[in-house]
Amino acid sequence: MTSSRYIALVDLDAFYASVEVLEDETLRGKPLLIGGSPQSRGVVATASYEARNFGCRSAMPVAQALKLCPDAILIEPKFELYKRYSNQVMQILKQESDIFQQMSIDEAYLDLSKKCTSQKNAIEVAFHIKARIHIDIGLPCSVGLASNKVVAKIACEYAKPNGFNVIPTGEESIFLSELDIRDLPGIGPKTTKRLNSVGFRKISDIANATPKKLTQLIGSSGDVLHKYANGNDDSPVSSERITKSISAERTFNSDITYNDGKEIDTLVVRLTNQVWESVNRKKLFPRTVSVKLRYSDFRTISRSKTVDSEITSNKAISDIASELTKQTLYPSDRLRLIGLTVSNFYTHARSSQLSFDNFLN
Ligand code: TTP
Ligand code: MG
């Protein structure tokens, strides 16, 4: 047994809406929707907790949210403003913890294991951090504290809003056991349906199943899901910079002519395999594929395509890349370089956006 870790997940409450309230105190306590206009078929970025009482949620069409809560005040998002507040919060988190991993604009993991001698001590530190965010900046947040990231994340969800949830070390699986399987990171509608169809409803149903049975049901992600369901997750809080894009390129010894595109397609597949190796290792799932083409006269152009849902196979990347080259190049075009970039990632940890569903057939 390795020594215990103290991991905190700090997530701001109704972040965009809370910033709007700080900027205009008359909005406090009111139902707010931050999102685009219903005329332009806008969606809700976030709803204040007062609006959530009426059923308004992130990603819902604004028109639908206004039907649920006609008195809600609709505010256009001000991303620059939110980014400034986010930077202030992240600054505090960095100061207070030696290992810090920002997950999104309003959420970060802190590893307090080095700094703290006991869970009690970690509770004091995490409380102090929550208080600083409130007093120094004025924003409410929720904190989950546990021995690993998955449990800290779920604990935080259950603390919202403005809460603090500590899962004592050793009690991870007890905390999880009665929760719905959908609370586990990565379980989307498809996985839920498949697991429900064999009677799995609570996390303990997954915890008590054999990894073999889970793998039969949902493929290779069964193993990791079994670990999570038992309250285990040894992934580190990693202060590595967030990867924004992964690229590979090839310069030719002598220019090549596009012709029927076959040679370029073969190169695209090779570049894709190089990129895919990193993408896979880092558990990243891109939505944007770009190709860079340098002609024999050094003119360089880039073409990109963004797809609706995360790309989970190298074949999908190479198909998009060769489609982009096909749309761009003429048979007589001569090239000296071709590059491939994937970007716009959703990470494994951003569970609400990526689910094991992506691996189901
Ligand atoms: P979240 O932390 O998911 O949501 P939240 O902070 O509004 O509410 P809470 O954490 O209390 O549940 O996202 C942070 C911000 O990111 C959110 O304020 C707005 C933005 N966002 C979107 O623009 N679209 C989305 O679909 C989601 C989920 C969030
Ligand atoms: Mg939040």
CSV table of C-alpha atoms and ligand atoms in Angstrom, one decimal:
chain,number,residue,atom,x,y,z
A,1,MET,CA,0.0,0.0,0.0
A,2,THR,CA,1.4,3.3,-1.0
A,3,SER,CA,1.3,6.3,1.3
A,4,SER,CA,-2.0,8.2,1.3
A,5,ARG,CA,-2.5,11.1,-1.0
A,6,TYR,CA,-4.6,14.2,-0.4
A,7,ILE,CA,-6.1,15.5,-3.6
A,8,ALA,CA,-8.5,18.4,-3.8
A,9,LEU,CA,-10.7,19.3,-6.7
A,10,VAL,CA,-11.7,23.0,-6.7
A,11,ASP,CA,-14.5,24.0,-9.1
A,12,LEU,CA,-16.2,27.4,-9.1
A,13,ASP,CA,-20.0,27.5,-8.8
A,14,ALA,CA,-22.0,28.6,-11.8
A,15,PHE,CA,-18.8,30.4,-12.8
A,16,TYR,CA,-19.9,32.8,-15.6
A,17,ALA,CA,-23.1,33.7,-13.7
A,18,SER,CA,-21.1,34.3,-10.4
A,19,VAL,CA,-18.8,36.7,-12.2
A,20,GLU,CA,-21.8,38.6,-13.6
A,21,VAL,CA,-23.1,38.9,-10.0
A,22,LEU,CA,-19.8,40.3,-8.8
A,23,GLU,CA,-19.9,42.9,-11.6
A,24,ASP,CA,-23.4,43.8,-10.8
A,25,GLU,CA,-24.7,43.2,-7.3
A,26,THR,CA,-28.3,43.8,-8.4
A,27,LEU,CA,-28.2,40.4,-10.1
A,28,ARG,CA,-27.6,38.5,-6.9
A,29,GLY,CA,-30.2,35.9,-6.0
A,30,LYS,CA,-31.9,36.2,-9.4
A,31,PRO,CA,-32.3,33.5,-12.1
A,32,LEU,CA,-29.6,34.2,-14.7
A,33,LEU,CA,-28.8,32.6,-18.0
A,34,ILE,CA,-25.5,33.3,-19.6
A,35,GLY,CA,-25.8,32.5,-23.3
A,36,GLY,CA,-26.5,33.6,-26.8
A,37,SER,CA,-29.8,35.1,-27.9
A,38,PRO,CA,-32.7,32.8,-28.6
A,39,GLN,CA,-33.1,34.4,-32.0
A,40,SER,CA,-29.6,33.2,-33.0
A,41,ARG,CA,-30.5,29.8,-31.6
A,42,GLY,CA,-28.0,30.4,-28.7
A,43,VAL,CA,-27.4,27.8,-26.0
A,44,VAL,CA,-27.0,28.3,-22.3
A,45,ALA,CA,-23.3,28.4,-21.2
A,46,THR,CA,-24.4,28.4,-17.6
A,47,ALA,CA,-27.4,29.1,-15.4
A,48,SER,CA,-27.3,30.5,-11.9
A,49,TYR,CA,-28.4,28.1,-9.2
A,50,GLU,CA,-31.7,30.2,-9.0
A,51,ALA,CA,-32.3,29.4,-12.7
A,52,ARG,CA,-31.3,25.8,-12.2
A,53,ASN,CA,-34.2,25.5,-9.7
A,54,PHE,CA,-36.5,25.8,-12.8
A,55,GLY,CA,-34.6,23.1,-14.7
A,56,CYS,CA,-32.3,25.4,-16.7
A,57,ARG,CA,-29.0,23.8,-17.6
A,58,SER,CA,-25.8,24.3,-19.5
A,59,ALA,CA,-25.9,23.4,-23.2
A,60,MET,CA,-29.7,23.8,-23.3
A,61,PRO,CA,-31.1,26.1,-26.0
A,62,VAL,CA,-31.7,29.5,-24.5
A,63,ALA,CA,-35.3,29.5,-25.9
A,64,GLN,CA,-36.1,26.3,-24.0
A,65,ALA,CA,-34.5,27.7,-20.8
A,66,LEU,CA,-36.6,30.9,-21.1
A,67,LYS,CA,-39.7,28.7,-21.4
A,68,LEU,CA,-38.8,27.0,-18.2
A,69,CYS,CA,-38.0,30.2,-16.4
A,70,PRO,CA,-39.5,33.2,-18.2
A,71,ASP,CA,-38.3,35.7,-15.6
A,72,ALA,CA,-34.6,34.7,-16.1
A,73,ILE,CA,-32.3,37.5,-17.0
A,74,LEU,CA,-30.3,36.6,-20.2
A,75,ILE,CA,-26.8,37.9,-20.4
A,76,GLU,CA,-24.4,37.6,-23.4
A,77,PRO,CA,-21.1,35.9,-22.3
A,78,LYS,CA,-18.1,38.1,-21.8
A,79,PHE,CA,-15.2,35.6,-22.2
A,80,GLU,CA,-12.4,38.1,-21.6
A,81,LEU,CA,-13.9,39.1,-18.3
A,82,TYR,CA,-14.3,35.4,-17.2
A,83,LYS,CA,-10.7,34.7,-18.2
A,84,ARG,CA,-9.4,37.5,-16.0
A,85,TYR,CA,-11.3,36.1,-13.0
A,86,SER,CA,-10.2,32.6,-13.8
A,87,ASN,CA,-6.5,33.8,-13.9
A,88,GLN,CA,-6.9,35.4,-10.4
A,89,VAL,CA,-8.3,32.1,-9.0
A,90,MET,CA,-5.7,30.0,-10.6
A,91,GLN,CA,-3.0,32.3,-9.2
A,92,ILE,CA,-4.3,31.6,-5.7
A,93,LEU,CA,-4.4,27.9,-6.3
A,94,LYS,CA,-0.8,27.9,-7.6
A,95,GLN,CA,0.4,29.8,-4.6
A,96,GLU,CA,-1.3,27.5,-2.1
A,97,SER,CA,-0.3,24.1,-3.7
A,98,ASP,CA,2.9,22.9,-5.1
A,99,ILE,CA,1.3,20.5,-7.5
A,100,PHE,CA,-1.6,22.0,-9.5
A,101,GLN,CA,-3.4,20.9,-12.6
A,102,GLN,CA,-5.9,23.2,-14.3
A,103,MET,CA,-8.6,21.2,-16.0
A,104,SER,CA,-10.8,24.0,-17.4
A,105,ILE,CA,-11.5,27.7,-17.0
A,106,ASP,CA,-12.9,27.2,-13.5
A,107,GLU,CA,-11.6,23.9,-12.2
A,108,ALA,CA,-8.3,22.5,-11.0
A,109,TYR,CA,-6.8,19.6,-9.0
A,110,LEU,CA,-4.4,20.3,-6.2
A,111,ASP,CA,-2.1,17.6,-4.8
A,112,LEU,CA,-1.6,18.5,-1.1
A,113,SER,CA,0.2,15.3,-0.2
A,114,LYS,CA,3.6,16.9,0.1
A,115,LYS,CA,2.4,19.9,1.9
A,116,CYS,CA,0.2,18.2,4.4
A,117,THR,CA,1.0,15.6,7.1
A,118,SER,CA,-2.5,14.2,7.5
A,119,GLN,CA,-6.0,14.4,6.0
A,120,LYS,CA,-7.0,16.7,8.8
A,121,ASN,CA,-4.2,19.0,7.8
A,122,ALA,CA,-5.3,18.8,4.1
A,123,ILE,CA,-8.8,19.8,5.2
A,124,GLU,CA,-7.5,22.9,6.9
A,125,VAL,CA,-5.4,23.9,3.8
A,126,ALA,CA,-8.3,23.2,1.4
A,127,PHE,CA,-10.7,25.2,3.6
A,128,HIS,CA,-8.2,28.1,3.7
A,129,ILE,CA,-8.0,28.0,-0.1
A,130,LYS,CA,-11.8,28.0,-0.5
A,131,ALA,CA,-12.0,31.0,2.0
A,132,ARG,CA,-9.3,32.9,0.0
A,133,ILE,CA,-11.2,32.5,-3.3
A,134,HIS,CA,-14.3,33.8,-1.5
A,135,ILE,CA,-12.6,36.7,0.4
A,136,ASP,CA,-10.0,37.8,-2.0
A,137,ILE,CA,-12.0,37.5,-5.2
A,138,GLY,CA,-15.6,37.1,-4.1
A,139,LEU,CA,-16.4,33.9,-6.0
A,140,PRO,CA,-18.1,30.8,-4.6
A,141,CYS,CA,-16.6,27.4,-5.2
A,142,SER,CA,-17.0,23.8,-4.1
A,143,VAL,CA,-14.2,21.5,-3.0
A,144,GLY,CA,-13.9,17.7,-3.0
A,145,LEU,CA,-11.1,16.2,-1.0
A,146,ALA,CA,-10.2,12.6,-1.3
A,147,SER,CA,-7.2,10.2,-1.8
A,148,ASN,CA,-7.5,10.4,-5.6
A,149,LYS,CA,-8.7,12.5,-8.5
A,150,VAL,CA,-11.8,10.5,-9.5
A,151,VAL,CA,-13.2,10.4,-6.0
A,152,ALA,CA,-12.3,14.1,-5.3
A,153,LYS,CA,-14.2,15.0,-8.5
A,154,ILE,CA,-17.4,13.1,-7.6
A,155,ALA,CA,-17.2,14.4,-4.0
A,156,CYS,CA,-17.0,18.0,-5.4
A,157,GLU,CA,-20.1,17.4,-7.6
A,158,TYR,CA,-22.0,16.4,-4.5
A,159,ALA,CA,-20.8,19.4,-2.6
A,160,LYS,CA,-22.3,21.9,-5.0
A,161,PRO,CA,-23.0,24.7,-4.6
A,162,ASN,CA,-20.6,26.3,-2.1
A,163,GLY,CA,-19.8,23.1,-0.4
A,164,PHE,CA,-16.9,21.1,1.0
A,165,ASN,CA,-16.9,17.3,0.8
A,166,VAL,CA,-14.2,15.2,2.4
A,167,ILE,CA,-14.1,11.5,1.7
A,168,PRO,CA,-12.0,9.9,4.5
A,169,THR,CA,-9.1,7.8,3.2
A,170,GLY,CA,-10.2,4.1,3.1
A,171,GLU,CA,-13.9,5.0,2.7
A,172,GLU,CA,-13.8,5.7,-1.1
A,173,SER,CA,-15.8,2.7,-2.2
A,174,ILE,CA,-18.4,3.2,0.6
A,175,PHE,CA,-19.0,6.8,-0.6
A,176,LEU,CA,-19.4,5.6,-4.2
A,177,SER,CA,-21.4,2.5,-3.6
A,178,GLU,CA,-24.9,3.9,-3.6
A,179,LEU,CA,-24.4,6.5,-6.3
A,180,ASP,CA,-25.7,6.2,-9.8
A,181,ILE,CA,-23.3,4.6,-12.3
A,182,ARG,CA,-23.6,7.9,-14.4
A,183,ASP,CA,-21.7,9.7,-11.6
A,184,LEU,CA,-18.5,7.8,-12.7
A,185,PRO,CA,-16.3,9.8,-15.1
A,186,GLY,CA,-16.7,8.5,-18.7
A,187,ILE,CA,-20.1,6.9,-18.4
A,188,GLY,CA,-22.2,8.4,-21.1
A,189,PRO,CA,-25.7,7.5,-22.4
A,190,LYS,CA,-24.6,4.5,-24.4
A,191,THR,CA,-22.5,2.9,-21.7
A,192,THR,CA,-25.3,3.6,-19.2
A,193,LYS,CA,-27.8,1.9,-21.5
A,194,ARG,CA,-25.6,-1.2,-21.9
A,195,LEU,CA,-24.9,-1.5,-18.2
A,196,ASN,CA,-28.6,-0.8,-17.2
A,197,SER,CA,-29.6,-3.6,-19.6
A,198,VAL,CA,-27.8,-6.1,-17.4
A,199,GLY,CA,-29.3,-4.6,-14.2
A,200,PHE,CA,-26.3,-2.3,-13.2
A,201,ARG,CA,-27.7,0.9,-11.7
A,202,LYS,CA,-25.5,1.7,-8.7
A,203,ILE,CA,-21.7,2.1,-8.7
A,204,SER,CA,-21.5,-0.9,-6.4
A,205,ASP,CA,-23.0,-3.1,-9.2
A,206,ILE,CA,-19.9,-2.2,-11.2
A,207,ALA,CA,-17.5,-2.6,-8.3
A,208,ASN,CA,-18.8,-6.1,-7.5
A,209,ALA,CA,-18.7,-7.3,-11.1
A,210,THR,CA,-15.5,-9.0,-12.4
A,211,PRO,CA,-13.3,-6.9,-14.7
A,212,LYS,CA,-13.7,-9.7,-17.2
A,213,LYS,CA,-17.5,-9.4,-17.2
A,214,LEU,CA,-17.2,-5.6,-17.6
A,215,THR,CA,-14.8,-6.0,-20.4
A,216,GLN,CA,-17.2,-8.3,-22.2
A,217,LEU,CA,-19.9,-5.7,-21.7
A,218,ILE,CA,-18.2,-2.5,-22.6
A,219,GLY,CA,-14.8,-3.4,-24.0
A,220,SER,CA,-11.4,-2.4,-22.9
A,221,SER,CA,-12.6,0.5,-20.7
A,222,GLY,CA,-14.2,-2.1,-18.4
A,223,ASP,CA,-10.9,-2.5,-16.5
A,224,VAL,CA,-10.5,1.2,-15.6
A,225,LEU,CA,-14.2,1.5,-14.8
A,226,HIS,CA,-13.9,-1.3,-12.4
A,227,LYS,CA,-11.0,0.5,-10.7
A,228,TYR,CA,-12.9,3.7,-10.4
A,229,ALA,CA,-16.0,2.0,-9.1
A,230,ASN,CA,-13.9,0.5,-6.3
A,231,GLY,CA,-12.6,4.0,-5.5
A,232,ASN,CA,-9.2,3.5,-7.0
A,233,ASP,CA,-7.4,5.9,-9.3
A,234,ASP,CA,-3.7,6.3,-9.2
A,235,SER,CA,-3.4,9.0,-11.9
A,236,PRO,CA,-1.2,11.8,-10.8
A,237,VAL,CA,-2.1,15.5,-10.5
A,238,SER,CA,0.2,16.6,-13.3
A,239,SER,CA,1.4,20.2,-13.6
A,240,GLU,CA,2.5,19.5,-17.1
A,241,ARG,CA,1.3,22.2,-19.5
A,242,ILE,CA,-1.9,21.5,-21.2
A,243,THR,CA,-1.3,20.1,-24.6
A,244,LYS,CA,-3.0,22.3,-27.1
A,245,SER,CA,-2.0,20.5,-30.3
A,246,ILE,CA,0.1,17.6,-31.6
A,247,SER,CA,1.8,17.8,-35.0
A,248,ALA,CA,4.0,15.9,-37.4
A,249,GLU,CA,5.4,17.0,-40.7
A,250,ARG,CA,7.5,15.7,-43.5
A,251,THR,CA,9.8,17.6,-45.8
A,252,PHE,CA,10.6,15.8,-49.1
A,253,ASN,CA,14.1,15.5,-50.4
A,254,SER,CA,12.7,16.5,-53.8
A,255,ASP,CA,9.3,18.0,-54.5
A,256,ILE,CA,6.5,15.5,-55.2
A,257,THR,CA,3.6,16.0,-57.6
A,258,TYR,CA,0.1,15.5,-56.3
A,259,ASN,CA,-1.0,13.4,-59.3
A,260,ASP,CA,-3.9,11.1,-58.3
A,261,GLY,CA,-3.2,11.8,-54.6
A,262,LYS,CA,-2.1,8.2,-53.7
A,263,GLU,CA,1.4,9.1,-52.6
A,264,ILE,CA,0.1,11.9,-50.4
A,265,ASP,CA,-2.6,9.6,-48.9
A,266,THR,CA,0.2,7.2,-47.9
A,267,LEU,CA,2.1,10.0,-46.3
A,268,VAL,CA,-1.0,11.3,-44.5
A,269,VAL,CA,-1.5,7.8,-43.0
A,270,ARG,CA,2.2,7.8,-41.8
A,271,LEU,CA,1.9,11.3,-40.3
A,272,THR,CA,-1.4,10.3,-38.7
A,273,ASN,CA,0.2,7.2,-37.1
A,274,GLN,CA,3.0,9.5,-35.6
A,275,VAL,CA,0.5,11.9,-34.2
A,276,TRP,CA,-1.8,9.2,-33.0
A,277,GLU,CA,0.9,7.6,-30.9
A,278,SER,CA,1.1,10.8,-28.7
A,279,VAL,CA,-2.6,11.4,-28.8
A,280,ASN,CA,-3.2,7.9,-27.4
A,281,ARG,CA,-0.5,8.1,-24.8
A,282,LYS,CA,-1.8,11.4,-23.5
A,283,LYS,CA,-5.4,10.2,-23.6
A,284,LEU,CA,-6.4,13.2,-25.7
A,285,PHE,CA,-9.3,13.2,-28.1
A,286,PRO,CA,-9.1,15.9,-30.9
A,287,ARG,CA,-12.0,17.5,-32.7
A,288,THR,CA,-9.9,19.5,-35.2
A,289,VAL,CA,-7.6,18.1,-37.9
A,290,SER,CA,-5.4,20.5,-39.9
A,291,VAL,CA,-3.1,20.0,-42.8
A,292,LYS,CA,-0.2,22.3,-43.8
A,293,LEU,CA,0.9,22.2,-47.4
A,294,ARG,CA,4.0,23.9,-48.7
A,295,TYR,CA,4.3,24.2,-52.4
A,296,SER,CA,7.5,24.1,-54.4
A,297,ASP,CA,7.6,27.9,-54.5
A,298,PHE,CA,7.4,27.9,-50.6
A,299,ARG,CA,3.8,29.2,-50.6
A,300,THR,CA,2.3,27.6,-47.5
A,301,ILE,CA,-1.4,27.1,-46.8
A,302,SER,CA,-3.3,25.4,-44.0
A,303,ARG,CA,-6.7,23.8,-44.1
A,304,SER,CA,-8.7,22.6,-41.1
A,305,LYS,CA,-11.8,20.7,-40.3
A,306,THR,CA,-13.6,20.5,-36.9
A,307,VAL,CA,-16.0,17.7,-36.3
A,308,ASP,CA,-18.9,17.6,-33.8
A,309,SER,CA,-17.7,14.8,-31.6
A,310,GLU,CA,-14.3,13.7,-30.4
A,311,ILE,CA,-12.2,11.7,-32.8
A,312,THR,CA,-11.4,8.3,-31.3
A,313,SER,CA,-9.5,6.5,-34.2
A,314,ASN,CA,-6.5,7.2,-36.3
A,315,LYS,CA,-8.5,6.2,-39.4
A,316,ALA,CA,-10.9,9.1,-38.8
A,317,ILE,CA,-7.9,11.6,-38.7
A,318,SER,CA,-6.3,10.3,-41.9
A,319,ASP,CA,-9.7,10.3,-43.7
A,320,ILE,CA,-10.2,14.0,-42.8
A,321,ALA,CA,-6.7,14.9,-43.7
A,322,SER,CA,-6.8,13.3,-47.1
A,323,GLU,CA,-10.2,14.8,-47.7
A,324,LEU,CA,-8.7,18.2,-47.0
A,325,THR,CA,-5.7,17.7,-49.3
A,326,LYS,CA,-8.1,16.4,-52.0
A,327,GLN,CA,-10.2,19.5,-51.7
A,328,THR,CA,-7.1,21.8,-51.9
A,329,LEU,CA,-4.7,20.3,-54.4
A,330,TYR,CA,-4.7,20.0,-58.2
A,331,PRO,CA,-3.0,17.0,-59.9
A,332,SER,CA,-0.2,19.2,-61.2
A,333,ASP,CA,0.6,20.8,-57.8
A,334,ARG,CA,4.1,20.2,-56.5
A,335,LEU,CA,4.8,20.0,-52.8
A,336,ARG,CA,7.9,20.2,-50.7
A,337,LEU,CA,6.3,19.7,-47.3
A,338,ILE,CA,3.1,18.3,-45.8
A,339,GLY,CA,2.2,18.6,-42.1
A,340,LEU,CA,-0.6,17.3,-39.9
A,341,THR,CA,-1.9,18.8,-36.7
A,342,VAL,CA,-4.7,17.7,-34.4
A,343,SER,CA,-6.1,20.0,-31.8
A,344,ASN,CA,-9.2,21.1,-29.9
A,345,PHE,CA,-8.8,18.3,-27.3
A,346,TYR,CA,-11.1,16.9,-24.8
A,347,THR,CA,-9.1,15.1,-22.2
A,348,HIS,CA,-9.8,11.8,-20.5
A,349,ALA,CA,-10.3,13.7,-17.3
A,350,ARG,CA,-12.9,16.0,-18.7
A,351,SER,CA,-15.4,13.4,-18.2
A,352,SER,CA,-18.6,15.3,-18.9
A,353,GLN,CA,-17.5,15.7,-22.5
A,354,LEU,CA,-15.8,12.4,-23.2
A,355,SER,CA,-17.3,9.1,-22.3
A,356,PHE,CA,-16.5,5.5,-22.6
A,357,ASP,CA,-19.3,5.5,-25.2
A,358,ASN,CA,-16.7,6.5,-27.7
A,359,PHE,CA,-15.2,3.0,-27.4
A,360,LEU,CA,-18.5,1.1,-27.8
A,361,ASN,CA,-19.5,-0.3,-31.1
B,1,TTP,P1,-18.9,24.2,-15.1
B,1,TTP,O1,-17.9,24.2,-14.0
B,1,TTP,O2,-19.2,22.8,-15.8
B,1,TTP,O3,-20.2,24.8,-14.7
B,1,TTP,P2,-20.5,26.0,-13.7
B,1,TTP,O4,-19.3,26.5,-13.1
B,1,TTP,O5,-21.3,27.0,-14.5
B,1,TTP,O6,-21.5,25.4,-12.7
B,1,TTP,P3,-21.1,24.3,-11.5
B,1,TTP,O7,-19.7,24.1,-11.6
B,1,TTP,O8,-21.5,25.0,-10.2
B,1,TTP,O9,-22.0,23.2,-11.8
B,1,TTP,O10,-18.3,25.1,-16.3
B,1,TTP,C1,-17.6,26.3,-16.0
B,1,TTP,C2,-18.0,27.4,-17.0
B,1,TTP,O11,-17.8,26.9,-18.4
B,1,TTP,C3,-19.5,27.7,-17.0
B,1,TTP,O12,-19.8,28.7,-16.0
B,1,TTP,C4,-19.8,28.2,-18.4
B,1,TTP,C5,-18.8,27.4,-19.2
B,1,TTP,N1,-19.5,26.2,-19.9
B,1,TTP,C6,-20.0,26.4,-21.2
B,1,TTP,O13,-19.8,27.4,-21.8
B,1,TTP,N2,-20.7,25.4,-21.7
B,1,TTP,C7,-21.0,24.2,-21.1
B,1,TTP,O14,-21.7,23.3,-21.7
B,1,TTP,C8,-20.5,24.1,-19.8
B,1,TTP,C9,-20.8,22.8,-19.0
B,1,TTP,C10,-19.8,25.1,-19.2
B,2,MG,MG,-17.9,25.2,-12.2
